[in-house]
């Protein structure tokens, strides 16, 4: 299927991903026991930060929007984005090797993400680790608790190699998560004695946080027991529903666009849906279904799409020009296929946008255009009279054949 071929289904889900320290601050608001720490952006702030923490050892954590930080590697060759420092001076030394450098993990892709912030955290004595998450589960029709007594490790590996170690508990969103249900879940997970009550309190408060702030996921790995009787969230990954931005302004104020694909950020400014892929043929299409069909047909003819770009039904000439600028900023692009079925989106507007883009940025790549629907004759006339080297196509199959031939098979 298209979704399995291009991986769009997972990528097209839009949500806000926030840094660990933002999640910890939210936990504090809800009374969730968590690993305390201080975020720093400058080397000179590291030692003062350690002096505000109650421990003698510290954890220096790179703040990027990806997992696998501990096993990651910096572009400088330095290994590990999470380090144990046994003194303030050691914390500073680690900070000097992290701040300003790019960390590559199994989730960032080869380009990695630049570390602009560090979370200097207290080092806690841990006697047992768990994994705990609250997710929106399609089968459950709402929130679902997911947990394992194998915490502090890659949960995907646990799910693959030891799936029976995962336990779940659907939650009726109309009822909420009660203390009693949370305690039963904590017992199933392996908590004992007074830790059961403490763990349940953490779960209930995290659930309340999820509901109040429209979170689509909260993942704690690990959730730990300490010898002094605490149940503490050591790490935190939180996602929030983009559709709730209008009522979660304080949360969305923490969005870090420097950690996102610059092309996708710019596309959002113009109301465009853009996702970068790794091919060489750029696509500019109106409608998500048509965009995915376009990518499939390019692949069928031996080509490889460089992006998913849906201009939608109300794109302006300026938005189309921006779309071309975004496409051309990708060095992998060797040709462009424009496939428009004009309904709300008029073909003449697309044609004018194409001309504006070419005049603004100068197009030296092969460009194949297929226009059909509203004002297609006007659009075709605009392109034909432009004097530009634009190849037109009678249908999508014809367009795919022509652009693949112009760019070469990949």
mmCIF file of C-alpha atoms in Angstrom:
data_model
loop_
_atom_site.group_PDB
_atom_site.id
_atom_site.type_symbol
_atom_site.label_atom_id
_atom_site.label_comp_id
_atom_site.label_asym_id
_atom_site.label_seq_id
_atom_site.Cartn_x
_atom_site.Cartn_y
_atom_site.Cartn_z
ATOM 1 C CA UNK A 1 0.000 0.000 0.000
ATOM 2 C CA UNK A 2 0.993 3.661 -0.260
ATOM 3 C CA UNK A 3 1.243 4.005 3.496
ATOM 4 C CA UNK A 4 3.562 1.065 3.882
ATOM 5 C CA UNK A 5 5.623 2.086 0.847
ATOM 6 C CA UNK A 6 6.273 5.699 1.791
ATOM 7 C CA UNK A 7 5.717 5.673 5.573
ATOM 8 C CA UNK A 8 3.372 8.637 5.285
ATOM 9 C CA UNK A 9 0.791 7.275 7.702
ATOM 10 C CA UNK A 10 3.120 7.631 10.662
ATOM 11 C CA UNK A 11 4.726 10.852 9.553
ATOM 12 C CA UNK A 12 1.551 12.676 8.644
ATOM 13 C CA UNK A 13 0.204 12.504 12.195
ATOM 14 C CA UNK A 14 0.749 16.020 13.478
ATOM 15 C CA UNK A 15 1.576 16.606 17.117
ATOM 16 C CA UNK A 16 3.719 18.849 19.260
ATOM 17 C CA UNK A 17 6.797 17.197 20.710
ATOM 18 C CA UNK A 18 8.385 19.046 23.657
ATOM 19 C CA UNK A 19 11.730 18.771 25.403
ATOM 20 C CA UNK A 20 12.178 16.698 28.526
ATOM 21 C CA UNK A 21 12.582 19.733 30.766
ATOM 22 C CA UNK A 22 9.211 21.092 29.596
ATOM 23 C CA UNK A 23 7.608 17.799 30.552
ATOM 24 C CA UNK A 24 9.262 17.888 33.969
ATOM 25 C CA UNK A 25 7.911 21.390 34.588
ATOM 26 C CA UNK A 26 4.403 20.185 33.746
ATOM 27 C CA UNK A 27 4.805 17.257 36.118
ATOM 28 C CA UNK A 28 5.722 19.665 38.884
ATOM 29 C CA UNK A 29 2.445 21.548 38.300
ATOM 30 C CA UNK A 30 0.495 18.312 38.779
ATOM 31 C CA UNK A 31 2.402 17.146 41.841
ATOM 32 C CA UNK A 32 4.118 14.262 40.031
ATOM 33 C CA UNK A 33 7.350 13.180 41.729
ATOM 34 C CA UNK A 34 10.076 13.648 39.123
ATOM 35 C CA UNK A 35 13.816 13.957 38.739
ATOM 36 C CA UNK A 36 14.632 17.571 39.497
ATOM 37 C CA UNK A 37 16.970 19.581 37.358
ATOM 38 C CA UNK A 38 17.835 22.892 35.760
ATOM 39 C CA UNK A 39 18.002 23.698 32.054
ATOM 40 C CA UNK A 40 21.077 25.583 30.828
ATOM 41 C CA UNK A 41 22.092 27.045 27.485
ATOM 42 C CA UNK A 42 25.599 28.293 28.351
ATOM 43 C CA UNK A 43 28.669 26.493 29.647
ATOM 44 C CA UNK A 44 29.181 29.044 32.424
ATOM 45 C CA UNK A 45 25.745 28.202 33.847
ATOM 46 C CA UNK A 46 26.487 24.501 34.409
ATOM 47 C CA UNK A 47 28.369 24.653 37.723
ATOM 48 C CA UNK A 48 25.906 27.166 39.268
ATOM 49 C CA UNK A 49 23.117 24.787 38.218
ATOM 50 C CA UNK A 50 24.729 21.844 40.022
ATOM 51 C CA UNK A 51 24.994 23.949 43.170
ATOM 52 C CA UNK A 52 21.213 24.288 43.241
ATOM 53 C CA UNK A 53 20.651 20.525 43.252
ATOM 54 C CA UNK A 54 20.553 18.373 46.412
ATOM 55 C CA UNK A 55 22.930 15.635 45.190
ATOM 56 C CA UNK A 56 26.716 15.309 44.813
ATOM 57 C CA UNK A 57 26.482 13.488 41.491
ATOM 58 C CA UNK A 58 24.618 14.815 38.455
ATOM 59 C CA UNK A 59 23.137 13.654 35.169
ATOM 60 C CA UNK A 60 23.937 15.818 32.143
ATOM 61 C CA UNK A 61 21.187 15.353 29.559
ATOM 62 C CA UNK A 62 21.202 16.658 25.984
ATOM 63 C CA UNK A 63 17.842 18.172 25.084
ATOM 64 C CA UNK A 64 16.758 17.078 21.614
ATOM 65 C CA UNK A 65 13.379 15.932 20.331
ATOM 66 C CA UNK A 66 14.380 12.305 19.824
ATOM 67 C CA UNK A 67 14.953 9.157 21.826
ATOM 68 C CA UNK A 68 18.110 7.114 22.163
ATOM 69 C CA UNK A 69 20.148 10.019 23.510
ATOM 70 C CA UNK A 70 22.227 7.913 25.872
ATOM 71 C CA UNK A 71 23.483 5.688 23.054
ATOM 72 C CA UNK A 72 23.794 8.525 20.558
ATOM 73 C CA UNK A 73 26.983 9.901 19.051
ATOM 74 C CA UNK A 74 27.955 13.504 18.372
ATOM 75 C CA UNK A 75 29.275 14.752 15.061
ATOM 76 C CA UNK A 76 32.561 15.393 16.879
ATOM 77 C CA UNK A 77 32.923 11.687 17.691
ATOM 78 C CA UNK A 78 31.997 12.105 21.362
ATOM 79 C CA UNK A 79 29.673 9.292 22.422
ATOM 80 C CA UNK A 80 26.611 9.569 24.640
ATOM 81 C CA UNK A 81 24.103 12.395 24.973
ATOM 82 C CA UNK A 82 23.348 11.523 28.615
ATOM 83 C CA UNK A 83 26.248 11.339 31.061
ATOM 84 C CA UNK A 84 26.797 10.734 34.777
ATOM 85 C CA UNK A 85 29.007 13.444 36.297
ATOM 86 C CA UNK A 86 30.579 12.788 39.679
ATOM 87 C CA UNK A 87 31.414 16.439 40.289
ATOM 88 C CA UNK A 88 30.349 19.903 39.103
ATOM 89 C CA UNK A 89 33.602 20.138 37.135
ATOM 90 C CA UNK A 90 32.860 16.848 35.368
ATOM 91 C CA UNK A 91 29.396 18.136 34.500
ATOM 92 C CA UNK A 92 30.971 21.189 32.912
ATOM 93 C CA UNK A 93 33.415 19.037 30.918
ATOM 94 C CA UNK A 94 30.560 16.972 29.523
ATOM 95 C CA UNK A 95 28.590 20.121 28.736
ATOM 96 C CA UNK A 96 31.501 21.466 26.703
ATOM 97 C CA UNK A 97 31.373 18.314 24.557
ATOM 98 C CA UNK A 98 27.604 18.490 24.054
ATOM 99 C CA UNK A 99 26.416 22.086 23.745
ATOM 100 C CA UNK A 100 26.425 23.401 20.201
ATOM 101 C CA UNK A 101 27.200 20.025 18.661
ATOM 102 C CA UNK A 102 24.939 17.684 16.707
ATOM 103 C CA UNK A 103 23.730 14.467 18.319
ATOM 104 C CA UNK A 104 22.831 11.512 16.105
ATOM 105 C CA UNK A 105 20.604 8.760 17.495
ATOM 106 C CA UNK A 106 18.619 5.909 15.971
ATOM 107 C CA UNK A 107 15.593 8.238 15.944
ATOM 108 C CA UNK A 108 17.140 11.418 14.499
ATOM 109 C CA UNK A 109 18.358 9.959 11.229
ATOM 110 C CA UNK A 110 21.894 10.573 9.980
ATOM 111 C CA UNK A 111 21.496 14.370 10.030
ATOM 112 C CA UNK A 112 21.062 14.373 13.826
ATOM 113 C CA UNK A 113 19.816 17.297 15.917
ATOM 114 C CA UNK A 114 21.788 20.189 17.338
ATOM 115 C CA UNK A 115 22.029 20.365 21.134
ATOM 116 C CA UNK A 116 21.236 23.923 22.246
ATOM 117 C CA UNK A 117 20.071 23.102 25.780
ATOM 118 C CA UNK A 118 21.144 20.756 28.551
ATOM 119 C CA UNK A 119 19.148 19.492 31.497
ATOM 120 C CA UNK A 120 21.411 19.235 34.548
ATOM 121 C CA UNK A 121 19.595 16.781 36.801
ATOM 122 C CA UNK A 122 19.953 15.265 40.235
ATOM 123 C CA UNK A 123 21.417 11.762 40.373
ATOM 124 C CA UNK A 124 19.088 9.430 42.272
ATOM 125 C CA UNK A 125 19.724 6.046 43.851
ATOM 126 C CA UNK A 126 17.556 3.599 41.919
ATOM 127 C CA UNK A 127 16.527 0.178 43.142
ATOM 128 C CA UNK A 128 14.033 -0.812 40.429
ATOM 129 C CA UNK A 129 13.046 0.494 36.994
ATOM 130 C CA UNK A 130 9.749 0.322 35.124
ATOM 131 C CA UNK A 131 8.317 1.604 31.860
ATOM 132 C CA UNK A 132 5.020 3.527 31.953
ATOM 133 C CA UNK A 133 3.060 5.335 29.267
ATOM 134 C CA UNK A 134 -0.386 6.725 28.572
ATOM 135 C CA UNK A 135 -1.368 6.556 24.910
ATOM 136 C CA UNK A 136 -4.425 7.138 22.776
ATOM 137 C CA UNK A 137 -5.298 3.643 21.599
ATOM 138 C CA UNK A 138 -7.530 3.104 18.578
ATOM 139 C CA UNK A 139 -8.773 -0.321 19.697
ATOM 140 C CA UNK A 140 -9.600 0.982 23.170
ATOM 141 C CA UNK A 141 -11.319 4.026 21.707
ATOM 142 C CA UNK A 142 -9.522 6.326 24.122
ATOM 143 C CA UNK A 143 -6.633 6.512 26.600
ATOM 144 C CA UNK A 144 -4.771 3.362 27.508
ATOM 145 C CA UNK A 145 -2.097 2.650 30.112
ATOM 146 C CA UNK A 146 0.917 0.717 28.822
ATOM 147 C CA UNK A 147 3.617 -0.506 31.160
ATOM 148 C CA UNK A 148 6.408 -3.018 31.695
ATOM 149 C CA UNK A 149 8.575 -4.118 34.600
ATOM 150 C CA UNK A 150 11.505 -3.876 32.187
ATOM 151 C CA UNK A 151 12.207 -0.162 32.306
ATOM 152 C CA UNK A 152 15.237 1.886 31.384
ATOM 153 C CA UNK A 153 15.725 -0.042 28.140
ATOM 154 C CA UNK A 154 14.446 0.309 24.582
ATOM 155 C CA UNK A 155 10.741 -0.532 24.894
ATOM 156 C CA UNK A 156 10.523 -1.443 21.207
ATOM 157 C CA UNK A 157 13.034 -4.222 21.854
ATOM 158 C CA UNK A 158 11.028 -5.434 24.836
ATOM 159 C CA UNK A 159 7.846 -5.478 22.756
ATOM 160 C CA UNK A 160 9.579 -7.503 20.043
ATOM 161 C CA UNK A 161 11.552 -9.962 22.150
ATOM 162 C CA UNK A 162 9.369 -10.279 25.259
ATOM 163 C CA UNK A 163 5.835 -9.013 24.498
ATOM 164 C CA UNK A 164 4.355 -10.720 27.555
ATOM 165 C CA UNK A 165 6.322 -8.229 29.676
ATOM 166 C CA UNK A 166 3.945 -5.474 28.492
ATOM 167 C CA UNK A 167 0.625 -4.932 30.256
ATOM 168 C CA UNK A 168 -2.215 -2.620 29.273
ATOM 169 C CA UNK A 169 -5.257 -1.029 30.892
ATOM 170 C CA UNK A 170 -7.881 0.849 28.841
ATOM 171 C CA UNK A 171 -9.368 3.892 30.590
ATOM 172 C CA UNK A 172 -12.928 5.095 30.075
ATOM 173 C CA UNK A 173 -12.401 8.770 29.274
ATOM 174 C CA UNK A 174 -15.861 9.586 30.658
ATOM 175 C CA UNK A 175 -14.934 8.084 34.036
ATOM 176 C CA UNK A 176 -11.218 8.777 34.297
ATOM 177 C CA UNK A 177 -8.480 6.874 36.076
ATOM 178 C CA UNK A 178 -9.328 6.167 39.707
ATOM 179 C CA UNK A 179 -6.822 5.551 42.484
ATOM 180 C CA UNK A 180 -8.162 2.015 42.994
ATOM 181 C CA UNK A 181 -7.806 1.054 39.319
ATOM 182 C CA UNK A 182 -4.321 2.589 39.252
ATOM 183 C CA UNK A 183 -3.324 0.619 42.364
ATOM 184 C CA UNK A 184 -4.459 -2.655 40.790
ATOM 185 C CA UNK A 185 -2.449 -1.808 37.687
ATOM 186 C CA UNK A 186 0.606 -0.953 39.819
ATOM 187 C CA UNK A 187 0.362 -4.339 41.543
ATOM 188 C CA UNK A 188 0.202 -6.135 38.181
ATOM 189 C CA UNK A 189 3.280 -4.191 37.149
ATOM 190 C CA UNK A 190 5.197 -5.456 40.179
ATOM 191 C CA UNK A 191 5.049 -2.627 42.727
ATOM 192 C CA UNK A 192 4.732 -3.827 46.333
ATOM 193 C CA UNK A 193 3.922 -2.391 49.745
ATOM 194 C CA UNK A 194 3.838 1.388 50.081
ATOM 195 C CA UNK A 195 5.237 1.718 46.556
ATOM 196 C CA UNK A 196 1.830 0.624 45.186
ATOM 197 C CA UNK A 197 0.088 3.720 46.533
ATOM 198 C CA UNK A 198 2.895 6.013 45.425
ATOM 199 C CA UNK A 199 2.984 4.535 41.914
ATOM 200 C CA UNK A 200 -0.801 4.812 41.586
ATOM 201 C CA UNK A 201 -0.682 8.469 42.636
ATOM 202 C CA UNK A 202 1.896 9.163 39.922
ATOM 203 C CA UNK A 203 -0.246 7.378 37.323
ATOM 204 C CA UNK A 204 -3.440 9.241 38.262
ATOM 205 C CA UNK A 205 -1.713 12.618 38.223
ATOM 206 C CA UNK A 206 -0.073 11.895 34.877
ATOM 207 C CA UNK A 207 -3.471 10.892 33.510
ATOM 208 C CA UNK A 208 -4.989 14.146 34.755
ATOM 209 C CA UNK A 209 -2.160 16.023 33.026
ATOM 210 C CA UNK A 210 -2.822 14.174 29.754
ATOM 211 C CA UNK A 211 -6.518 15.040 29.798
ATOM 212 C CA UNK A 212 -6.152 18.678 30.864
ATOM 213 C CA UNK A 213 -3.476 19.476 28.294
ATOM 214 C CA UNK A 214 -4.717 17.378 25.351
ATOM 215 C CA UNK A 215 -1.639 15.157 25.324
ATOM 216 C CA UNK A 216 -1.593 12.323 22.818
ATOM 217 C CA UNK A 217 1.152 10.518 24.701
ATOM 218 C CA UNK A 218 3.176 10.648 27.883
ATOM 219 C CA UNK A 219 6.033 8.164 28.157
ATOM 220 C CA UNK A 220 8.100 7.667 31.301
ATOM 221 C CA UNK A 221 11.165 5.506 30.823
ATOM 222 C CA UNK A 222 12.182 4.781 33.417
ATOM 223 C CA UNK A 223 9.689 5.174 36.229
ATOM 224 C CA UNK A 224 11.726 4.147 39.264
ATOM 225 C CA UNK A 225 11.589 3.109 42.892
ATOM 226 C CA UNK A 226 14.170 4.673 45.198
ATOM 227 C CA UNK A 227 15.368 3.170 48.506
ATOM 228 C CA UNK A 228 13.846 6.088 50.432
ATOM 229 C CA UNK A 229 10.323 5.181 49.321
ATOM 230 C CA UNK A 230 9.804 7.439 46.317
ATOM 231 C CA UNK A 231 8.348 6.564 42.913
ATOM 232 C CA UNK A 232 9.996 8.991 40.505
ATOM 233 C CA UNK A 233 9.704 9.870 36.820
ATOM 234 C CA UNK A 234 13.293 9.950 35.567
ATOM 235 C CA UNK A 235 12.730 10.666 31.892
ATOM 236 C CA UNK A 236 9.723 12.130 30.122
ATOM 237 C CA UNK A 237 8.491 12.244 26.539
ATOM 238 C CA UNK A 238 5.273 14.146 25.868
ATOM 239 C CA UNK A 239 3.284 14.772 22.691
ATOM 240 C CA UNK A 240 0.281 17.096 22.344
ATOM 241 C CA UNK A 241 -2.546 17.227 19.827
ATOM 242 C CA UNK A 242 -1.964 19.949 17.224
ATOM 243 C CA UNK A 243 -5.703 20.455 16.943
ATOM 244 C CA UNK A 244 -5.751 21.684 20.538
ATOM 245 C CA UNK A 245 -3.269 24.501 19.950
ATOM 246 C CA UNK A 246 -6.010 27.132 20.260
ATOM 247 C CA UNK A 247 -6.665 26.152 23.882
ATOM 248 C CA UNK A 248 -3.158 25.037 24.870
ATOM 249 C CA UNK A 249 -1.241 28.196 24.021
ATOM 250 C CA UNK A 250 1.060 27.921 27.054
ATOM 251 C CA UNK A 251 2.112 24.433 25.967
ATOM 252 C CA UNK A 252 2.619 25.323 22.316
ATOM 253 C CA UNK A 253 4.726 28.315 23.327
ATOM 254 C CA UNK A 254 7.415 25.708 24.100
ATOM 255 C CA UNK A 255 7.578 24.454 20.524
ATOM 256 C CA UNK A 256 11.218 24.314 19.383
ATOM 257 C CA UNK A 257 11.220 24.835 15.623
ATOM 258 C CA UNK A 258 15.025 24.655 15.549
ATOM 259 C CA UNK A 259 14.631 20.904 16.095
ATOM 260 C CA UNK A 260 12.267 20.513 13.144
ATOM 261 C CA UNK A 261 12.855 20.310 9.407
ATOM 262 C CA UNK A 262 13.150 23.943 8.273
ATOM 263 C CA UNK A 263 11.282 23.131 5.060
ATOM 264 C CA UNK A 264 8.331 21.709 6.975
ATOM 265 C CA UNK A 265 8.242 24.745 9.268
ATOM 266 C CA UNK A 266 8.170 27.131 6.309
ATOM 267 C CA UNK A 267 5.471 25.057 4.601
ATOM 268 C CA UNK A 268 3.285 25.316 7.680
ATOM 269 C CA UNK A 269 3.522 29.115 7.560
ATOM 270 C CA UNK A 270 1.823 29.045 4.152
ATOM 271 C CA UNK A 271 -0.736 26.393 5.048
ATOM 272 C CA UNK A 272 1.057 23.701 3.061
ATOM 273 C CA UNK A 273 1.406 20.074 4.131
ATOM 274 C CA UNK A 274 5.008 19.076 3.428
ATOM 275 C CA UNK A 275 6.986 16.007 4.410
ATOM 276 C CA UNK A 276 10.526 15.438 3.171
ATOM 277 C CA UNK A 277 11.379 12.041 1.684
ATOM 278 C CA UNK A 278 14.637 10.691 0.293
ATOM 279 C CA UNK A 279 13.958 10.522 -3.455
ATOM 280 C CA UNK A 280 14.841 12.866 -6.324
ATOM 281 C CA UNK A 281 11.459 13.778 -7.873
ATOM 282 C CA UNK A 282 9.598 16.565 -6.086
ATOM 283 C CA UNK A 283 5.796 16.500 -6.102
ATOM 284 C CA UNK A 284 3.413 19.440 -5.869
ATOM 285 C CA UNK A 285 -0.157 18.187 -5.630
ATOM 286 C CA UNK A 286 -3.515 19.295 -4.234
ATOM 287 C CA UNK A 287 -5.126 16.781 -1.904
ATOM 288 C CA UNK A 288 -3.489 14.171 0.303
ATOM 289 C CA UNK A 289 -5.005 11.222 -1.558
ATOM 290 C CA UNK A 290 -3.894 12.517 -4.937
ATOM 291 C CA UNK A 291 -0.443 13.260 -3.516
ATOM 292 C CA UNK A 292 -0.035 9.689 -2.297
ATOM 293 C CA UNK A 293 -1.327 8.307 -5.618
ATOM 294 C CA UNK A 294 1.177 10.528 -7.424
ATOM 295 C CA UNK A 295 4.036 9.156 -5.345
ATOM 296 C CA UNK A 296 2.865 5.602 -6.005
ATOM 297 C CA UNK A 297 2.754 6.101 -9.774
ATOM 298 C CA UNK A 298 6.204 7.711 -9.769
ATOM 299 C CA UNK A 299 7.461 4.631 -7.945
ATOM 300 C CA UNK A 300 5.630 2.348 -10.366
ATOM 301 C CA UNK A 301 7.577 3.849 -13.240
ATOM 302 C CA UNK A 302 10.915 3.463 -11.464
ATOM 303 C CA UNK A 303 11.240 6.909 -9.901
ATOM 304 C CA UNK A 304 11.501 7.961 -6.269
ATOM 305 C CA UNK A 305 9.541 10.866 -4.681
ATOM 306 C CA UNK A 306 11.502 13.535 -2.841
ATOM 307 C CA UNK A 307 8.566 14.801 -0.821
ATOM 308 C CA UNK A 308 4.895 14.768 0.026
ATOM 309 C CA UNK A 309 3.517 18.260 -0.674
ATOM 310 C CA UNK A 310 -0.197 19.016 -0.554
ATOM 311 C CA UNK A 311 -1.048 22.638 -1.395
ATOM 312 C CA UNK A 312 -4.667 22.091 -0.359
ATOM 313 C CA UNK A 313 -7.748 23.633 -1.895
ATOM 314 C CA UNK A 314 -7.230 27.271 -1.038
ATOM 315 C CA UNK A 315 -3.606 27.900 -1.978
ATOM 316 C CA UNK A 316 -2.733 31.371 -3.262
ATOM 317 C CA UNK A 317 -0.168 32.347 -5.876
ATOM 318 C CA UNK A 318 2.167 33.254 -2.987
ATOM 319 C CA UNK A 319 1.681 29.827 -1.386
ATOM 320 C CA UNK A 320 2.477 28.045 -4.637
ATOM 321 C CA UNK A 321 5.604 30.178 -5.051
ATOM 322 C CA UNK A 322 6.600 29.253 -1.489
ATOM 323 C CA UNK A 323 6.004 25.590 -2.314
ATOM 324 C CA UNK A 324 8.466 25.807 -5.220
ATOM 325 C CA UNK A 325 11.028 27.554 -3.030
ATOM 326 C CA UNK A 326 10.710 24.798 -0.423
ATOM 327 C CA UNK A 327 11.047 22.094 -3.052
ATOM 328 C CA UNK A 328 14.105 23.712 -4.626
ATOM 329 C CA UNK A 329 15.821 24.075 -1.245
ATOM 330 C CA UNK A 330 16.209 20.278 -1.203
ATOM 331 C CA UNK A 331 19.560 19.456 -2.874
ATOM 332 C CA UNK A 332 18.332 15.946 -3.747
ATOM 333 C CA UNK A 333 15.608 17.225 -6.067
ATOM 334 C CA UNK A 334 16.390 16.663 -9.768
ATOM 335 C CA UNK A 335 12.947 17.304 -11.223
ATOM 336 C CA UNK A 336 9.427 18.460 -10.301
ATOM 337 C CA UNK A 337 6.030 16.979 -11.063
ATOM 338 C CA UNK A 338 3.003 19.226 -10.599
ATOM 339 C CA UNK A 339 -0.274 17.271 -10.522
ATOM 340 C CA UNK A 340 -3.379 19.378 -9.981
ATOM 341 C CA UNK A 341 -6.992 18.293 -10.135
ATOM 342 C CA UNK A 342 -8.793 21.605 -10.014
ATOM 343 C CA UNK A 343 -11.883 21.778 -7.876
ATOM 344 C CA UNK A 344 -11.606 24.452 -5.250
ATOM 345 C CA UNK A 345 -7.972 24.855 -6.309
ATOM 346 C CA UNK A 346 -8.074 26.568 -9.703
ATOM 347 C CA UNK A 347 -5.607 25.512 -12.378
ATOM 348 C CA UNK A 348 -4.929 29.097 -13.443
ATOM 349 C CA UNK A 349 -3.827 29.997 -9.897
ATOM 350 C CA UNK A 350 -1.400 27.089 -9.934
ATOM 351 C CA UNK A 351 -0.112 28.162 -13.360
ATOM 352 C CA UNK A 352 0.432 31.734 -12.157
ATOM 353 C CA UNK A 353 2.179 30.390 -9.069
ATOM 354 C CA UNK A 354 4.471 28.280 -11.221
ATOM 355 C CA UNK A 355 5.420 31.286 -13.335
ATOM 356 C CA UNK A 356 5.969 33.428 -10.233
ATOM 357 C CA UNK A 357 8.168 30.772 -8.693
ATOM 358 C CA UNK A 358 10.273 30.349 -11.800
ATOM 359 C CA UNK A 359 10.727 34.115 -12.099
ATOM 360 C CA UNK A 360 11.655 34.443 -8.420
ATOM 361 C CA UNK A 361 13.974 31.491 -7.951
ATOM 362 C CA UNK A 362 15.015 30.575 -11.478
ATOM 363 C CA UNK A 363 14.121 27.013 -12.398
ATOM 364 C CA UNK A 364 16.819 24.924 -14.082
ATOM 365 C CA UNK A 365 15.309 21.495 -13.356
ATOM 366 C CA UNK A 366 12.903 19.474 -15.515
ATOM 367 C CA UNK A 367 9.295 20.441 -14.767
ATOM 368 C CA UNK A 368 6.303 18.347 -15.806
ATOM 369 C CA UNK A 369 2.804 19.742 -15.243
ATOM 370 C CA UNK A 370 -0.527 17.980 -15.411
ATOM 371 C CA UNK A 371 -3.595 20.221 -14.941
ATOM 372 C CA UNK A 372 -7.191 19.020 -14.941
ATOM 373 C CA UNK A 373 -10.452 20.510 -13.735
ATOM 374 C CA UNK A 374 -11.428 24.091 -12.941
ATOM 375 C CA UNK A 375 -9.918 26.583 -15.415
ATOM 376 C CA UNK A 376 -7.570 23.975 -16.857
ATOM 377 C CA UNK A 377 -7.687 25.563 -20.321
ATOM 378 C CA UNK A 378 -6.743 28.954 -18.851
ATOM 379 C CA UNK A 379 -3.950 27.370 -16.846
ATOM 380 C CA UNK A 380 -2.625 25.503 -19.868
ATOM 381 C CA UNK A 381 -2.686 28.715 -21.921
ATOM 382 C CA UNK A 382 -0.746 30.604 -19.233
ATOM 383 C CA UNK A 383 1.964 27.949 -19.262
ATOM 384 C CA UNK A 384 2.049 27.639 -23.060
ATOM 385 C CA UNK A 385 2.457 31.385 -23.555
ATOM 386 C CA UNK A 386 5.100 31.731 -20.851
ATOM 387 C CA UNK A 387 7.986 30.686 -23.071
ATOM 388 C CA UNK A 388 9.345 28.527 -20.230
ATOM 389 C CA UNK A 389 10.671 25.004 -20.699
ATOM 390 C CA UNK A 390 7.668 23.283 -19.142
ATOM 391 C CA UNK A 391 6.561 19.829 -20.236
ATOM 392 C CA UNK A 392 2.815 19.252 -20.081
ATOM 393 C CA UNK A 393 1.079 15.909 -19.652
ATOM 394 C CA UNK A 394 -2.362 14.644 -20.627
ATOM 395 C CA UNK A 395 -2.848 12.509 -17.514
ATOM 396 C CA UNK A 396 -1.029 11.367 -14.370
ATOM 397 C CA UNK A 397 0.482 8.271 -15.952
ATOM 398 C CA UNK A 398 1.853 10.344 -18.811
ATOM 399 C CA UNK A 399 3.237 12.878 -16.315
ATOM 400 C CA UNK A 400 5.000 10.193 -14.272
ATOM 401 C CA UNK A 401 6.569 8.616 -17.339
ATOM 402 C CA UNK A 402 7.897 11.993 -18.515
ATOM 403 C CA UNK A 403 9.359 13.132 -15.176
ATOM 404 C CA UNK A 404 11.018 9.762 -14.495
ATOM 405 C CA UNK A 405 12.541 9.832 -17.973
ATOM 406 C CA UNK A 406 13.801 13.376 -17.412
ATOM 407 C CA UNK A 407 15.354 12.587 -14.036
ATOM 408 C CA UNK A 408 16.459 9.021 -14.501
ATOM 409 C CA UNK A 409 15.387 6.024 -12.453
ATOM 410 C CA UNK A 410 16.606 5.776 -8.841
#
